[in-house]
Coordinates of C-alpha atoms (C1' of nucleotides) in Angstrom, one line a residue:
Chain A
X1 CA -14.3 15.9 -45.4
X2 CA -17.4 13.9 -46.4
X3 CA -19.9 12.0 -44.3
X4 CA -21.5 9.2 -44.6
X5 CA -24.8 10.9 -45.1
X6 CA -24.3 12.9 -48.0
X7 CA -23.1 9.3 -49.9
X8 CA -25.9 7.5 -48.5
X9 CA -27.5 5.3 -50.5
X10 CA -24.1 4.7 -52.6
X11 CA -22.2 3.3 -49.2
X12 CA -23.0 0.0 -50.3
X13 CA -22.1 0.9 -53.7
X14 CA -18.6 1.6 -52.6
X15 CA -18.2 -1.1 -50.5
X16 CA -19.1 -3.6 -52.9
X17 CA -16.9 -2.0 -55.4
X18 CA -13.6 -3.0 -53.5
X19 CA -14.9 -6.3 -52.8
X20 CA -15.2 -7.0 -56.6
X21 CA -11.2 -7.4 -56.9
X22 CA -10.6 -9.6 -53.6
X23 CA -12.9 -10.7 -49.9
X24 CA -12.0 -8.3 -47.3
X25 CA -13.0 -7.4 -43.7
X26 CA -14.6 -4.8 -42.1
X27 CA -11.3 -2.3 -40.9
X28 CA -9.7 -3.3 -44.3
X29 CA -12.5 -2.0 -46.1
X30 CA -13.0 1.3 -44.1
X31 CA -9.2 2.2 -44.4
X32 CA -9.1 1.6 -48.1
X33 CA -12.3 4.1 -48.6
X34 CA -10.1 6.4 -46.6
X35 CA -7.1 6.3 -49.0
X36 CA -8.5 6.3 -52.4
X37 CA -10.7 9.2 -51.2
X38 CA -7.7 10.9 -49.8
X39 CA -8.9 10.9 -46.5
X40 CA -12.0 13.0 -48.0
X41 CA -14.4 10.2 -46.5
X42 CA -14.0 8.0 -44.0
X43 CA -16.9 6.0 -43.3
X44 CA -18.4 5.4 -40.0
X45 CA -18.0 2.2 -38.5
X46 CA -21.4 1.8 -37.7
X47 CA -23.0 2.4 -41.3
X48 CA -20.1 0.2 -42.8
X49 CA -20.9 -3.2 -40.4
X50 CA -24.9 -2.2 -41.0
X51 CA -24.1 -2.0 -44.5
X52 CA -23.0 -5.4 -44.3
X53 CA -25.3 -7.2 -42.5
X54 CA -28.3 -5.7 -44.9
X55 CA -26.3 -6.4 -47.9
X56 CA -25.8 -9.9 -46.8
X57 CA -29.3 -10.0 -45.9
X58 CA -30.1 -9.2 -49.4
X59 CA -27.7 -11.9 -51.1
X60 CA -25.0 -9.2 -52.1
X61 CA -22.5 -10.6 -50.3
X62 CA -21.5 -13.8 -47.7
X63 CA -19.7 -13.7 -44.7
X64 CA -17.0 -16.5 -43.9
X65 CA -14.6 -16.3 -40.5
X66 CA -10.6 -16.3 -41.5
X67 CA -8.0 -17.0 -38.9
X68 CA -4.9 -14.8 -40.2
X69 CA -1.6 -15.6 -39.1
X70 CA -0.3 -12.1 -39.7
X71 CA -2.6 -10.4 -37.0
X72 CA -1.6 -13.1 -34.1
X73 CA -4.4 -15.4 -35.5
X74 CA -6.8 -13.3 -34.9
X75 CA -10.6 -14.0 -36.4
X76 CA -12.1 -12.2 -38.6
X77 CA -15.5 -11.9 -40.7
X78 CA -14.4 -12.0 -44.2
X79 CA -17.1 -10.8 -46.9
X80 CA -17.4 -12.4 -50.7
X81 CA -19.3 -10.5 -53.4
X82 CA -22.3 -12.9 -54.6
X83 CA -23.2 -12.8 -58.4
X84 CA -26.2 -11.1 -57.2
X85 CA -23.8 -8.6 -56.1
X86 CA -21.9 -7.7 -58.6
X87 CA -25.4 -7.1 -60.6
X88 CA -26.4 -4.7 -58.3
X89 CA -23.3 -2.8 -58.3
X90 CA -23.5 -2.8 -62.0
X91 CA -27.3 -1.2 -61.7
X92 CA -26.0 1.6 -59.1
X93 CA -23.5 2.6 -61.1
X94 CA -25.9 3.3 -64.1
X95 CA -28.2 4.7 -61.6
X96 CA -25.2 7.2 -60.6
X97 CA -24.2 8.3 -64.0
X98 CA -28.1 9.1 -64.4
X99 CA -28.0 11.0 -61.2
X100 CA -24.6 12.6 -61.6
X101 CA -26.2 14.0 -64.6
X102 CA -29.2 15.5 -63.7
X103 CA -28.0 16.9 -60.4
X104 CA -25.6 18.9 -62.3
X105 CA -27.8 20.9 -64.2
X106 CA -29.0 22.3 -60.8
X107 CA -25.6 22.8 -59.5
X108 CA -23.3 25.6 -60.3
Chain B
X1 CA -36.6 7.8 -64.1
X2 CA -35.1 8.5 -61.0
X3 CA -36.4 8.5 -57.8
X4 CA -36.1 11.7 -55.0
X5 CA -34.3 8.9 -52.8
X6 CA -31.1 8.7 -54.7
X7 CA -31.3 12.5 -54.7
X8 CA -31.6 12.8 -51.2
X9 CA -29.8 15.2 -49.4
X10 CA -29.7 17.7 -53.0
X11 CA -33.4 18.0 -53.3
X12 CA -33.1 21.0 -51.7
X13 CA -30.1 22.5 -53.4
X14 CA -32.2 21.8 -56.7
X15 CA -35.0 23.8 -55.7
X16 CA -33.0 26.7 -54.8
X17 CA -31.1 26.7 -57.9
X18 CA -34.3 27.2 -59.8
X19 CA -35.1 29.8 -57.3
X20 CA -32.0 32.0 -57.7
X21 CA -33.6 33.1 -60.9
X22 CA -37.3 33.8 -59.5
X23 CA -39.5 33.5 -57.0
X24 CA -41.6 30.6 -57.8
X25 CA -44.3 27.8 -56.3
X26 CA -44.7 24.3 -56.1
X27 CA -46.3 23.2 -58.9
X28 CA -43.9 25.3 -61.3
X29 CA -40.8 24.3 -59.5
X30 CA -42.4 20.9 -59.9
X31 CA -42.9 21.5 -63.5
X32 CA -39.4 22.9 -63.8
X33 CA -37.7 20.2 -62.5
X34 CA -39.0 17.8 -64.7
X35 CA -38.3 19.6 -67.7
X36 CA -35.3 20.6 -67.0
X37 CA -34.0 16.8 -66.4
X38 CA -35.8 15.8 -69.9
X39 CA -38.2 13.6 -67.5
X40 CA -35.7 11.8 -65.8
X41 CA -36.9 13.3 -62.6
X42 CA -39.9 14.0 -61.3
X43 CA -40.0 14.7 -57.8
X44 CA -42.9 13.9 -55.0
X45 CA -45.2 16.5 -54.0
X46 CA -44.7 15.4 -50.9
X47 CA -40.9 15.5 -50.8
X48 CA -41.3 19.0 -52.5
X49 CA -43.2 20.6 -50.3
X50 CA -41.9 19.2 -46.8
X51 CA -38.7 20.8 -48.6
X52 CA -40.2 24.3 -48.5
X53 CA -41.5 23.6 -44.8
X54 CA -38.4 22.8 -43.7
X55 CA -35.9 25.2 -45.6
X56 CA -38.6 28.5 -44.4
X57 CA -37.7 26.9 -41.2
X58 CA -33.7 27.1 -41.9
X59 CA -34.2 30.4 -43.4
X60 CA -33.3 29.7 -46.8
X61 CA -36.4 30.9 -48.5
X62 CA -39.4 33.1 -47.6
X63 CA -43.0 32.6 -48.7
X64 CA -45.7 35.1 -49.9
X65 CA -49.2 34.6 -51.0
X66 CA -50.3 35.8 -54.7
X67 CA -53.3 35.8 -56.5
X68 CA -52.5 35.4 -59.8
X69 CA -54.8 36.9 -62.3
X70 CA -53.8 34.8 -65.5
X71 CA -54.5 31.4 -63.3
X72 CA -58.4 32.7 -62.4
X73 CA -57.0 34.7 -59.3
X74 CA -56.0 31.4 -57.6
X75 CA -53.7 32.0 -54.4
X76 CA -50.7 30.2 -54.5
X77 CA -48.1 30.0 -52.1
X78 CA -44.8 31.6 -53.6
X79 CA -41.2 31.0 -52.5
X80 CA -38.1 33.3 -52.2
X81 CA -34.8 32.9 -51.8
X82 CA -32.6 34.3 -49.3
X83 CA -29.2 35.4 -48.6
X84 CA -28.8 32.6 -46.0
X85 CA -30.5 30.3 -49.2
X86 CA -27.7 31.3 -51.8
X87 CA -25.0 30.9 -49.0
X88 CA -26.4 27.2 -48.5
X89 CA -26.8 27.2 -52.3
X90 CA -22.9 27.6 -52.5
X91 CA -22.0 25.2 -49.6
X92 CA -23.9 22.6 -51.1
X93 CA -22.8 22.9 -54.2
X94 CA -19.2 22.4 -53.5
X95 CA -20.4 19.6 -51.0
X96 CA -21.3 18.1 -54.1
X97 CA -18.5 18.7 -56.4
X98 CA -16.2 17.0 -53.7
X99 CA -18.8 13.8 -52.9
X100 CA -18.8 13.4 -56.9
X101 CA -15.0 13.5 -57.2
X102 CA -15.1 10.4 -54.1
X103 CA -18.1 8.9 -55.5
X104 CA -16.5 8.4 -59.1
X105 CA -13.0 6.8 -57.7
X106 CA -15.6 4.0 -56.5
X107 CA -17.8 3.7 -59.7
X108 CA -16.8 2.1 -63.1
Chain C
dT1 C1' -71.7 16.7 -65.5
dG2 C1' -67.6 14.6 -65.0
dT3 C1' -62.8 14.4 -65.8
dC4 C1' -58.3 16.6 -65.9
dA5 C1' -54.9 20.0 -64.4
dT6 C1' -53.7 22.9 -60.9
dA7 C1' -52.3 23.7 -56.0
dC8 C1' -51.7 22.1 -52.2
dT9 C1' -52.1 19.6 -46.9
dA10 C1' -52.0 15.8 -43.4
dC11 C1' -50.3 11.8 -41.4
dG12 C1' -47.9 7.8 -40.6
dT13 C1' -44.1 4.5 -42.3
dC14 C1' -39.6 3.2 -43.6
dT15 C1' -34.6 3.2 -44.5
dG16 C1' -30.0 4.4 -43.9
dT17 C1' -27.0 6.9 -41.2
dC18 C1' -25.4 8.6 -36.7
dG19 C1' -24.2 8.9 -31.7
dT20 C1' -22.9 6.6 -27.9
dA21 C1' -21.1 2.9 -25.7
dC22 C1' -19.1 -1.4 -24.9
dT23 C1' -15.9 -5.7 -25.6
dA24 C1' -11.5 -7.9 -26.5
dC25 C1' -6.9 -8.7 -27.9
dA26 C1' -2.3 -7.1 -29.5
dT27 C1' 1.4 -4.0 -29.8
dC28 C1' 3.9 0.0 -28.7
dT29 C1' 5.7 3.5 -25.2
dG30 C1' 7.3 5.5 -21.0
Chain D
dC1 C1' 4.5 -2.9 -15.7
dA2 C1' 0.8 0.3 -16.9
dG3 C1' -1.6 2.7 -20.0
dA4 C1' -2.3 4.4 -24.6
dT5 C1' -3.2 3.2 -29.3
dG6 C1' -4.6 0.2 -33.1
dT7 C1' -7.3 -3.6 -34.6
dA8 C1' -11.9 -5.7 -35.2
dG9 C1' -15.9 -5.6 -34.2
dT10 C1' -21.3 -5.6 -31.7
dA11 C1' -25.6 -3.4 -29.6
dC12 C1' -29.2 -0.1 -29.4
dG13 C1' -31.9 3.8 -29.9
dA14 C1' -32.5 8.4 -32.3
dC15 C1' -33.3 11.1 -36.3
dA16 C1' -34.0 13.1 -40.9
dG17 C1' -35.6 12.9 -45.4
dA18 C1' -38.3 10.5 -48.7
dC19 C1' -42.4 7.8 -49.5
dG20 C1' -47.3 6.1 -49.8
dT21 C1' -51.8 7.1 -49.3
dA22 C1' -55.4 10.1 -49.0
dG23 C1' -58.1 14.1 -49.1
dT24 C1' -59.4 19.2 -50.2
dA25 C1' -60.6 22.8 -53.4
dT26 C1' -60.7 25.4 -57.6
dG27 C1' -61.0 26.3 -62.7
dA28 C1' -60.9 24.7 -67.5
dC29 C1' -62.7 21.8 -71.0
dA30 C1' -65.5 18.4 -73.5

DNA sequence: TGTCATACTACGTCTGTCGTACTACATCTG
DNA sequence: CAGATGTAGTACGACAGACGTAGTATGACA
């Protein structure tokens, strides 16, 4: 198991990744990083809601409140991914495959 | 170019890879580095030598002074590895093969 | 003589993650 | 009916690693 720390700096990364195919919400988001990963990460719930509130802050994504019928009509802060967004995901991901590279020929 | 940032956490883990093979001192290891990743890393004296402050700390490496006679019998501060270093080598390298393998399930 | 390369050291700042704790509602279990 | 568990967050302070800036000191080279 992984923690948040040794992603760090590619949490938001991730995040905005699943938000690319549809808006989601906070728990959503956490409990789909823990499947695909095969429970090899599960973020923290306090460096996933920070992550949102900077990325936000920063014009990667907007919030909007959603009353779903399915959870007893329960609110909930949805998040969009902003064209500004999807930019900066595309610009972490070449910044990872640069990374990915180098760190490897350090790495056994 | 990338920066130590994105690195963060394998700094480290790259400068005891390159001192697996020798003992060896800042400037080289600086030197080395950069090289080794064709430029696309250069890392920060700074973040290089708080590195070998706190890994003697940890135990990983040991230092030595030598006067070297081909540099005008300048003293430089040398690093070694240790046995707890290579065990911490190890660990972090199959930290990394695992955050890689979760990493690229969220990259395109 | 002055600039460049070498070889560091000191100190304070910043960012992202973590630990702990707390709220609130719904559902499930004994 | 109470209490545990799952859902869906918020608040706040601590911490570690990287960064920026600056300064020291030596030797080589032009």
């Amino acid at each position: 198991m992984i923690s948040s720390d040794v992603i760090r700096g590619y949490n938001d990364t991730i995040i905005l990744n699943l938000l690319l195919e549809e808006p989601s919400y906070g728990y959503e988001i956490s409990r789909r990083i823990r499947s695909i990963s095969e429970e090899k990460y599960v973020i923290k719930e306090t460096t996933l809601y920070s992550a949102f509130t900077r990325m936000e802050k920063n014009g990667y994504i907007e919030s909007f409140y959603q009353d779903d019928i399915d959870s007893g009509g329960k609110r909930r802060t949805y998040y969009r991914i902003t064209d500004a967004g999807r930019a900066y995901y595309r610009e972490k991901c070449e910044e990872w495959n640069l990374t990915q590279d180098v760190i490897a020929r350090f790495i056994k």
